[in-house]
Short mmCIF file of C-alpha atoms in Angstrom, two decimals:
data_model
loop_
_atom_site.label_atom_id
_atom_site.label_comp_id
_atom_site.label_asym_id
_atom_site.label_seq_id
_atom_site.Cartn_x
_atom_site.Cartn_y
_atom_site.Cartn_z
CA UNK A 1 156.05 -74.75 133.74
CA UNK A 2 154.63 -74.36 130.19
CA UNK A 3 158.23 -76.30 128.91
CA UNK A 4 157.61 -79.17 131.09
CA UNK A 5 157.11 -82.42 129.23
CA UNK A 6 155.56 -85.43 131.33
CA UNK A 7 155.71 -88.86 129.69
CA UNK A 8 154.14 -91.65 131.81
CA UNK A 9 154.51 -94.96 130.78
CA UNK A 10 151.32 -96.23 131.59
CA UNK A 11 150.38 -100.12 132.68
CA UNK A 12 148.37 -102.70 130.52
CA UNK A 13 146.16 -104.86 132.50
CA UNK A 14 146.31 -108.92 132.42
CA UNK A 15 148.45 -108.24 129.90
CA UNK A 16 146.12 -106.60 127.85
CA UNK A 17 147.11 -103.12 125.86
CA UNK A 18 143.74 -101.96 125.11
CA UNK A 19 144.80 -97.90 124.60
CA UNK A 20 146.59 -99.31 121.49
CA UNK A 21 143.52 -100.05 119.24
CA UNK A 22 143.46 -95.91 119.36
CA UNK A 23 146.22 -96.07 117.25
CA UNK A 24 144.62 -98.44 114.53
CA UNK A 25 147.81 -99.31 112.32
CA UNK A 26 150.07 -96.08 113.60
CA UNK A 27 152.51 -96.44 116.04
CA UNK A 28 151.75 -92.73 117.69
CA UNK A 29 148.90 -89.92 117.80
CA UNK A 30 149.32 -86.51 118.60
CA UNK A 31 146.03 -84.90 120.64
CA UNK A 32 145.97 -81.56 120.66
CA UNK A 33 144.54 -79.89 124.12
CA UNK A 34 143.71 -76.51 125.49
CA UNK A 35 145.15 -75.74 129.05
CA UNK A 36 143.21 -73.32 131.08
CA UNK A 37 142.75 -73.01 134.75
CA UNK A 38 145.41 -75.76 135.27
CA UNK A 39 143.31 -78.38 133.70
CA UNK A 40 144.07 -80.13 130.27
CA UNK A 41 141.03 -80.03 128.39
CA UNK A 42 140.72 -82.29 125.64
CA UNK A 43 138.13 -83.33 122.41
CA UNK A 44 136.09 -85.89 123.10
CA UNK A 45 133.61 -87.33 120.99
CA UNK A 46 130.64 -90.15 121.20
CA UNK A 47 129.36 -91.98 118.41
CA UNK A 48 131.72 -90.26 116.73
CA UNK A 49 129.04 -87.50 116.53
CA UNK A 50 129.20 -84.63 119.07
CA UNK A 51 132.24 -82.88 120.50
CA UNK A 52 132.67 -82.79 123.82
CA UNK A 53 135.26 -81.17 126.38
CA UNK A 54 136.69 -83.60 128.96
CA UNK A 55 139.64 -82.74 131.67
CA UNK A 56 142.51 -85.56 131.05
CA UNK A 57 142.66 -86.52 134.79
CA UNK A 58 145.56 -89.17 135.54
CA UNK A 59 144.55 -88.82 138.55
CA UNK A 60 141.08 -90.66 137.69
CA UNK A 61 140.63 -94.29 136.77
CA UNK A 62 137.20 -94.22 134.37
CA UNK A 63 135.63 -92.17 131.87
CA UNK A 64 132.88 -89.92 133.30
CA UNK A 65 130.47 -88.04 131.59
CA UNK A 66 128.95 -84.94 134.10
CA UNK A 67 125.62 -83.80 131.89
CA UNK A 68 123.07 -87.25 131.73
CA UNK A 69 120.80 -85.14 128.98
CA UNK A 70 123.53 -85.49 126.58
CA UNK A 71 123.70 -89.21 126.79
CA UNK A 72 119.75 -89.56 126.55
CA UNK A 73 119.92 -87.46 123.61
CA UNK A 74 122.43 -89.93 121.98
CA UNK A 75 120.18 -92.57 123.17
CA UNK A 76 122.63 -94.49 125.04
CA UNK A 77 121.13 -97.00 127.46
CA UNK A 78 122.64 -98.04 131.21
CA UNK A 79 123.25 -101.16 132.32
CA UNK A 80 122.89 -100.60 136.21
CA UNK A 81 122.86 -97.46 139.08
CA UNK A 82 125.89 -97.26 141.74
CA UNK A 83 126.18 -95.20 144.82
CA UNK A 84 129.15 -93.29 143.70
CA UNK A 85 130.45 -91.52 146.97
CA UNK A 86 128.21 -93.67 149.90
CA UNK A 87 127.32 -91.77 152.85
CA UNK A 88 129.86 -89.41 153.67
CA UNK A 89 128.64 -86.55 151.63
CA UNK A 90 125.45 -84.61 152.56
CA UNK A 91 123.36 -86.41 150.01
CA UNK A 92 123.69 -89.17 148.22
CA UNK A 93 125.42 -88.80 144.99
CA UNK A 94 124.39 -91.91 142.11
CA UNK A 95 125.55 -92.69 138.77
CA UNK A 96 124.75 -94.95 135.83
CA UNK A 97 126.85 -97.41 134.07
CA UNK A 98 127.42 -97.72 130.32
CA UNK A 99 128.99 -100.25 128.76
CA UNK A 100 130.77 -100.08 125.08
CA UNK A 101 129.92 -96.70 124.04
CA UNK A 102 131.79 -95.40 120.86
CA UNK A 103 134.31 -92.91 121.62
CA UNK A 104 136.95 -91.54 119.83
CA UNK A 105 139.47 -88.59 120.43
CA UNK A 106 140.96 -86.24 117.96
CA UNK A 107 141.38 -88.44 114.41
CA UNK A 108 142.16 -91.64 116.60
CA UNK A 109 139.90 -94.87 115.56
CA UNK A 110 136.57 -95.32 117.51
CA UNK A 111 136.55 -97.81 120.33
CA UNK A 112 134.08 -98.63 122.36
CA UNK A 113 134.68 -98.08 126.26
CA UNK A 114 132.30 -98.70 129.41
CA UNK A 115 131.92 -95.00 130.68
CA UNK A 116 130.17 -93.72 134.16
CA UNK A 117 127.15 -90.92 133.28
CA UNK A 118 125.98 -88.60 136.52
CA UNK A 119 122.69 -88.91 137.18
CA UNK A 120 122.96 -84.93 138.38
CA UNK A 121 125.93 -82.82 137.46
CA UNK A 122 126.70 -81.90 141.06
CA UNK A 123 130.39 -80.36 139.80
CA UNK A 124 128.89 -77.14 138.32
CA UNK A 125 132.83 -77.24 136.49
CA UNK A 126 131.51 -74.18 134.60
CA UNK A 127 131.05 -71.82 137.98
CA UNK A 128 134.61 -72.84 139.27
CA UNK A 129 136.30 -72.71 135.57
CA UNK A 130 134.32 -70.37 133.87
CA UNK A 131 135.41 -73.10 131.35
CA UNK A 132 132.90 -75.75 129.57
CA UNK A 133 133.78 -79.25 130.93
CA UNK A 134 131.45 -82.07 129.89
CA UNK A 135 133.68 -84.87 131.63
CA UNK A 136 136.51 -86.38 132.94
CA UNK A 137 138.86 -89.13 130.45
CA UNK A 138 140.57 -91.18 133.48
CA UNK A 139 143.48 -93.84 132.57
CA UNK A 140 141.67 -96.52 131.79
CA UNK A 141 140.79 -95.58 128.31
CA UNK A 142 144.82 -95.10 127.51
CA UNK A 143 146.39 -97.86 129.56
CA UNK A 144 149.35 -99.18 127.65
CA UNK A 145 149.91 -96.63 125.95
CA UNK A 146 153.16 -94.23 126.61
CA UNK A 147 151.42 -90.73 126.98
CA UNK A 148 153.67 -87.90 126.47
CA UNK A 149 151.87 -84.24 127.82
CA UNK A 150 154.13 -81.52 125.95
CA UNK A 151 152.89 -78.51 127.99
CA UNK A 152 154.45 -75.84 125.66
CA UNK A 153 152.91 -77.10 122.33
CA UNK A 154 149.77 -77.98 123.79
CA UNK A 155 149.61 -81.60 122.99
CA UNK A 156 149.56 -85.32 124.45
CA UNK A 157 151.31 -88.09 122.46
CA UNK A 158 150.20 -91.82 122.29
CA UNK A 159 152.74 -93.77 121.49
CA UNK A 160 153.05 -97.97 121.24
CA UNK A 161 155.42 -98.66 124.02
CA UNK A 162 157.12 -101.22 121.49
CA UNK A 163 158.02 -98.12 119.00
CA UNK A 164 159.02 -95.82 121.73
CA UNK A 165 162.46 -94.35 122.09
CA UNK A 166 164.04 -92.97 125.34
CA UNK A 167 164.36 -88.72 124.24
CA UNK A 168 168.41 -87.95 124.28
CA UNK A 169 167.88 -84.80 125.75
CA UNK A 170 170.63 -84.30 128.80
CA UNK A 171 167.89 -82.39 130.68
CA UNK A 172 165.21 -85.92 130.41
CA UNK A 173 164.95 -87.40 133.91
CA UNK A 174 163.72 -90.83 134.06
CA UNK A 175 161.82 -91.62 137.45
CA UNK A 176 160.20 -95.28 138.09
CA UNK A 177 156.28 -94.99 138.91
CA UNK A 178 153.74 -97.47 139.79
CA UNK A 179 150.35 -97.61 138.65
CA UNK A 180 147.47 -98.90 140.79
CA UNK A 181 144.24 -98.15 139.49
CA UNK A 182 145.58 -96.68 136.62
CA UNK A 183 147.04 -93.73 137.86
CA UNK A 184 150.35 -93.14 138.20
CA UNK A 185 152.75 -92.75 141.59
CA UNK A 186 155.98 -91.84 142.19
CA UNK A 187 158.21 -92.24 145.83
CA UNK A 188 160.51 -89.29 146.34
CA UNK A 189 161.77 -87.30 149.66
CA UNK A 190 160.94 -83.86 151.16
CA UNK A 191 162.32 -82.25 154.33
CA UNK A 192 159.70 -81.07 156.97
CA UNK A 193 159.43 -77.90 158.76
CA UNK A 194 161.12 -79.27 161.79
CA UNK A 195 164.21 -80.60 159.33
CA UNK A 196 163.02 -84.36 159.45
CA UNK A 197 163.63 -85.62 155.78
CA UNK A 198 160.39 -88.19 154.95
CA UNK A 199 159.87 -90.82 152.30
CA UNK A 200 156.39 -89.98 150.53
CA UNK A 201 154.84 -91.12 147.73
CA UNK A 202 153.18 -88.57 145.41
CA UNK A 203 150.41 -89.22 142.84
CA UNK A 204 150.61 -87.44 139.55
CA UNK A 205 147.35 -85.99 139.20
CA UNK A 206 146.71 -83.50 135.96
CA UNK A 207 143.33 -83.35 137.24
CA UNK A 208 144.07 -81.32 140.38
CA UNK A 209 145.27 -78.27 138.86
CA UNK A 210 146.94 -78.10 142.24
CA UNK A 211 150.89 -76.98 141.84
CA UNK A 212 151.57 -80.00 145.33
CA UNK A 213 148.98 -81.42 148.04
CA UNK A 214 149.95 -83.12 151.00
CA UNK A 215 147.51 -85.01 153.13
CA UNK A 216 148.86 -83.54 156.64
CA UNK A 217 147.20 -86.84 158.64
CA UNK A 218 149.67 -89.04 156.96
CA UNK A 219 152.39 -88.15 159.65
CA UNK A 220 152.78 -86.23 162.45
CA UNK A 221 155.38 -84.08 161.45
CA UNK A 222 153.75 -82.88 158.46
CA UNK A 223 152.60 -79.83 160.34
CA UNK A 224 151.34 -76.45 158.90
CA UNK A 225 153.41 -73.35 159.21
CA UNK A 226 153.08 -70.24 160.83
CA UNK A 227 150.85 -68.42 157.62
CA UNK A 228 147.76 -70.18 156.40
CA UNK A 229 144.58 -69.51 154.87
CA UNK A 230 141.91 -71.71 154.97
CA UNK A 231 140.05 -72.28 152.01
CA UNK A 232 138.35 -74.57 148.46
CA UNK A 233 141.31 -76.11 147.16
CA UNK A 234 139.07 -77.44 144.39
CA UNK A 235 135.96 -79.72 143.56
CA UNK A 236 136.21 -83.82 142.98
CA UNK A 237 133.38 -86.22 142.89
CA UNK A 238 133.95 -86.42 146.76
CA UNK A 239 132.88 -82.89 147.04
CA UNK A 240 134.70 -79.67 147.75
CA UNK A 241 137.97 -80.24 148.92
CA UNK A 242 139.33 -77.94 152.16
CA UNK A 243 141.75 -77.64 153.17
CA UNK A 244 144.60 -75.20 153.97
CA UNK A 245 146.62 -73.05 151.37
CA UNK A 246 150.03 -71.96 152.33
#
C-alpha cells in the first residue's frame, strides 16, 4: 500500500485553472503530509498565520473548517448560514459561509478561497483518530491541477497539467476518471458472490480511510456474505456511517 502512487488529473471549471495560482511562477509543489489512521493529513494555514491540520479528502468538494473559535479568533466574518445536512439527521446540523479567506499550504503562494466554518464541531475527529484534525481541504481548492499522492515518501505533488509528463515506469497504469463535483470517479468491473460480473463506478475517496465500500442498494445482487459484523464504518458530515464490515 505505502508504494502506491495516485495521480489524478483533476478538472478546471469553465475553463478556469484556479489550483494553478498555488504555484505562483513554478510549474510543481511538493506538500509534504503525515498519514495516520488512513487519512492524509496535511498543513494548512489562514492568513498565512496559524497552522492547521486538515484531512485531503478527494472525496469532498469544499474547504471546511470543524472548530468556529478559531475563525472568530482570526476575525474572519460570514457572509450567510446554510442547513448543511437538512432533516435527516437527529438535529439539525448549520454552517457559515466565508468567502476569500487567505489560505496557503506548505510554501505555496496565498490565495484566497470561499471556505465552509461549522457552527458546532459535531465530528469530535480527535475521539475517532486520536489524531488533531481542524478540517477537511476538498477539490475545489486544487482543481486543475495534476495531484500526484506518493504514499511511500509522504507527499502530494501539484503539478501544471501543461508541464506534466506521463511517468515511464512499465508498472504506471493509466485509467480515465470523471470528475463531477470535483471529485474524482472511475468505472471498472467486479464479480458478485453469485458469479454475476457488474459494471460499477467507484469514487476515489482519500477521505474514507476505508480500504473499498459498496453501497449494497445499488443492485440486487450485491448481497452480503455468510460472515458479517455490523458496525461504525466511520464519521462524515452526514453522521456516523453503518454499515456492515466483512
Amino acid at each position: 500500500m505505502y508504494a502506491f502512487v495516485l495521480i489524478i488529473q483533476t478538472a478546471a471549471l469553465n475553463g478556469q485553472n484556479l489550483g494553478i495560482d498555488l504555484l505562483g511562477s513554478r510549474n510543481s509543489m511538493t506538500i509534504p503530509f503525515d498519514y495516520s489512521q488512513g487519512f492524509i493529513l496535511v498543513e494548512l494555514k489562514f492568513n498565512g498565520i496559524l497552522p492547521l491540520r486538515f484531512i485531503f479528502d478527494t472525496g469532498a468538494e469544499h474547504t471546511i473548517l470543524f472548530k468556529k473559535p478559531i475563525a472568530d479568533i482570526m476575525g474572519i466574518t460570514y457572509e450567510r448560514r446554510i442547513n448543511l445536512m437538512g432533516a435527516d439527521l437527529d438535529q439539525e446540523v448549520y454552517a457559515l459561509i466565508a468567502r476569500n479567506i487567505p489560505i496557503s499550504l506548505y510554501r505555496t503562494r496565498t490565495i484566497a478561497r470561499d471556505i465552509i466554518v461549522l457552527e458546532e464541531d459535531f465530528l469530535h475527529m480527535e475521539e475517532l483518530t486520536g489524531e488533531n484534525i481542524d478540517g477537511i481541504l476538498g477539490g475545489r481548492m486544487l482543481r486543475g491541477l495534476v495531484v500526484e499522492i506518493d504514499y511511500r515518501n509522504k507527499r502530494l505533488v501539484l503539478t501544471n497539467p501543461e508541464a506534466f509528463d506521463q511517468p515511464e515506469d512499465p508498472e504506471f497504469r493509466e485509467i480515465d476518471i470523471t470528475i463531477d463535483n470535483h471529485k474524482p470517479y472511475f468505472k471498472t468491473e467486479m464479480e458478485t458472490l453469485d458469479g454475476l460480473t457488474l459494471p460499477i463506478t467507484l469514487l476515489v475517496d482519500t477521505g474514507a480511510s476505508l480500504t473499498f465500500l459498496l453501497y449494497l442498494n445499488t443492485h440486487p445482487s450485491l448481497v452480503l456474505p455468510e460472515i458479517y459484523t455490523i458496525g461504525n464504518l466511520g464519521r462524515g458530515l452526514g453522521g456516523n456511517v453503518e454499515g456492515f464490515l466483512s
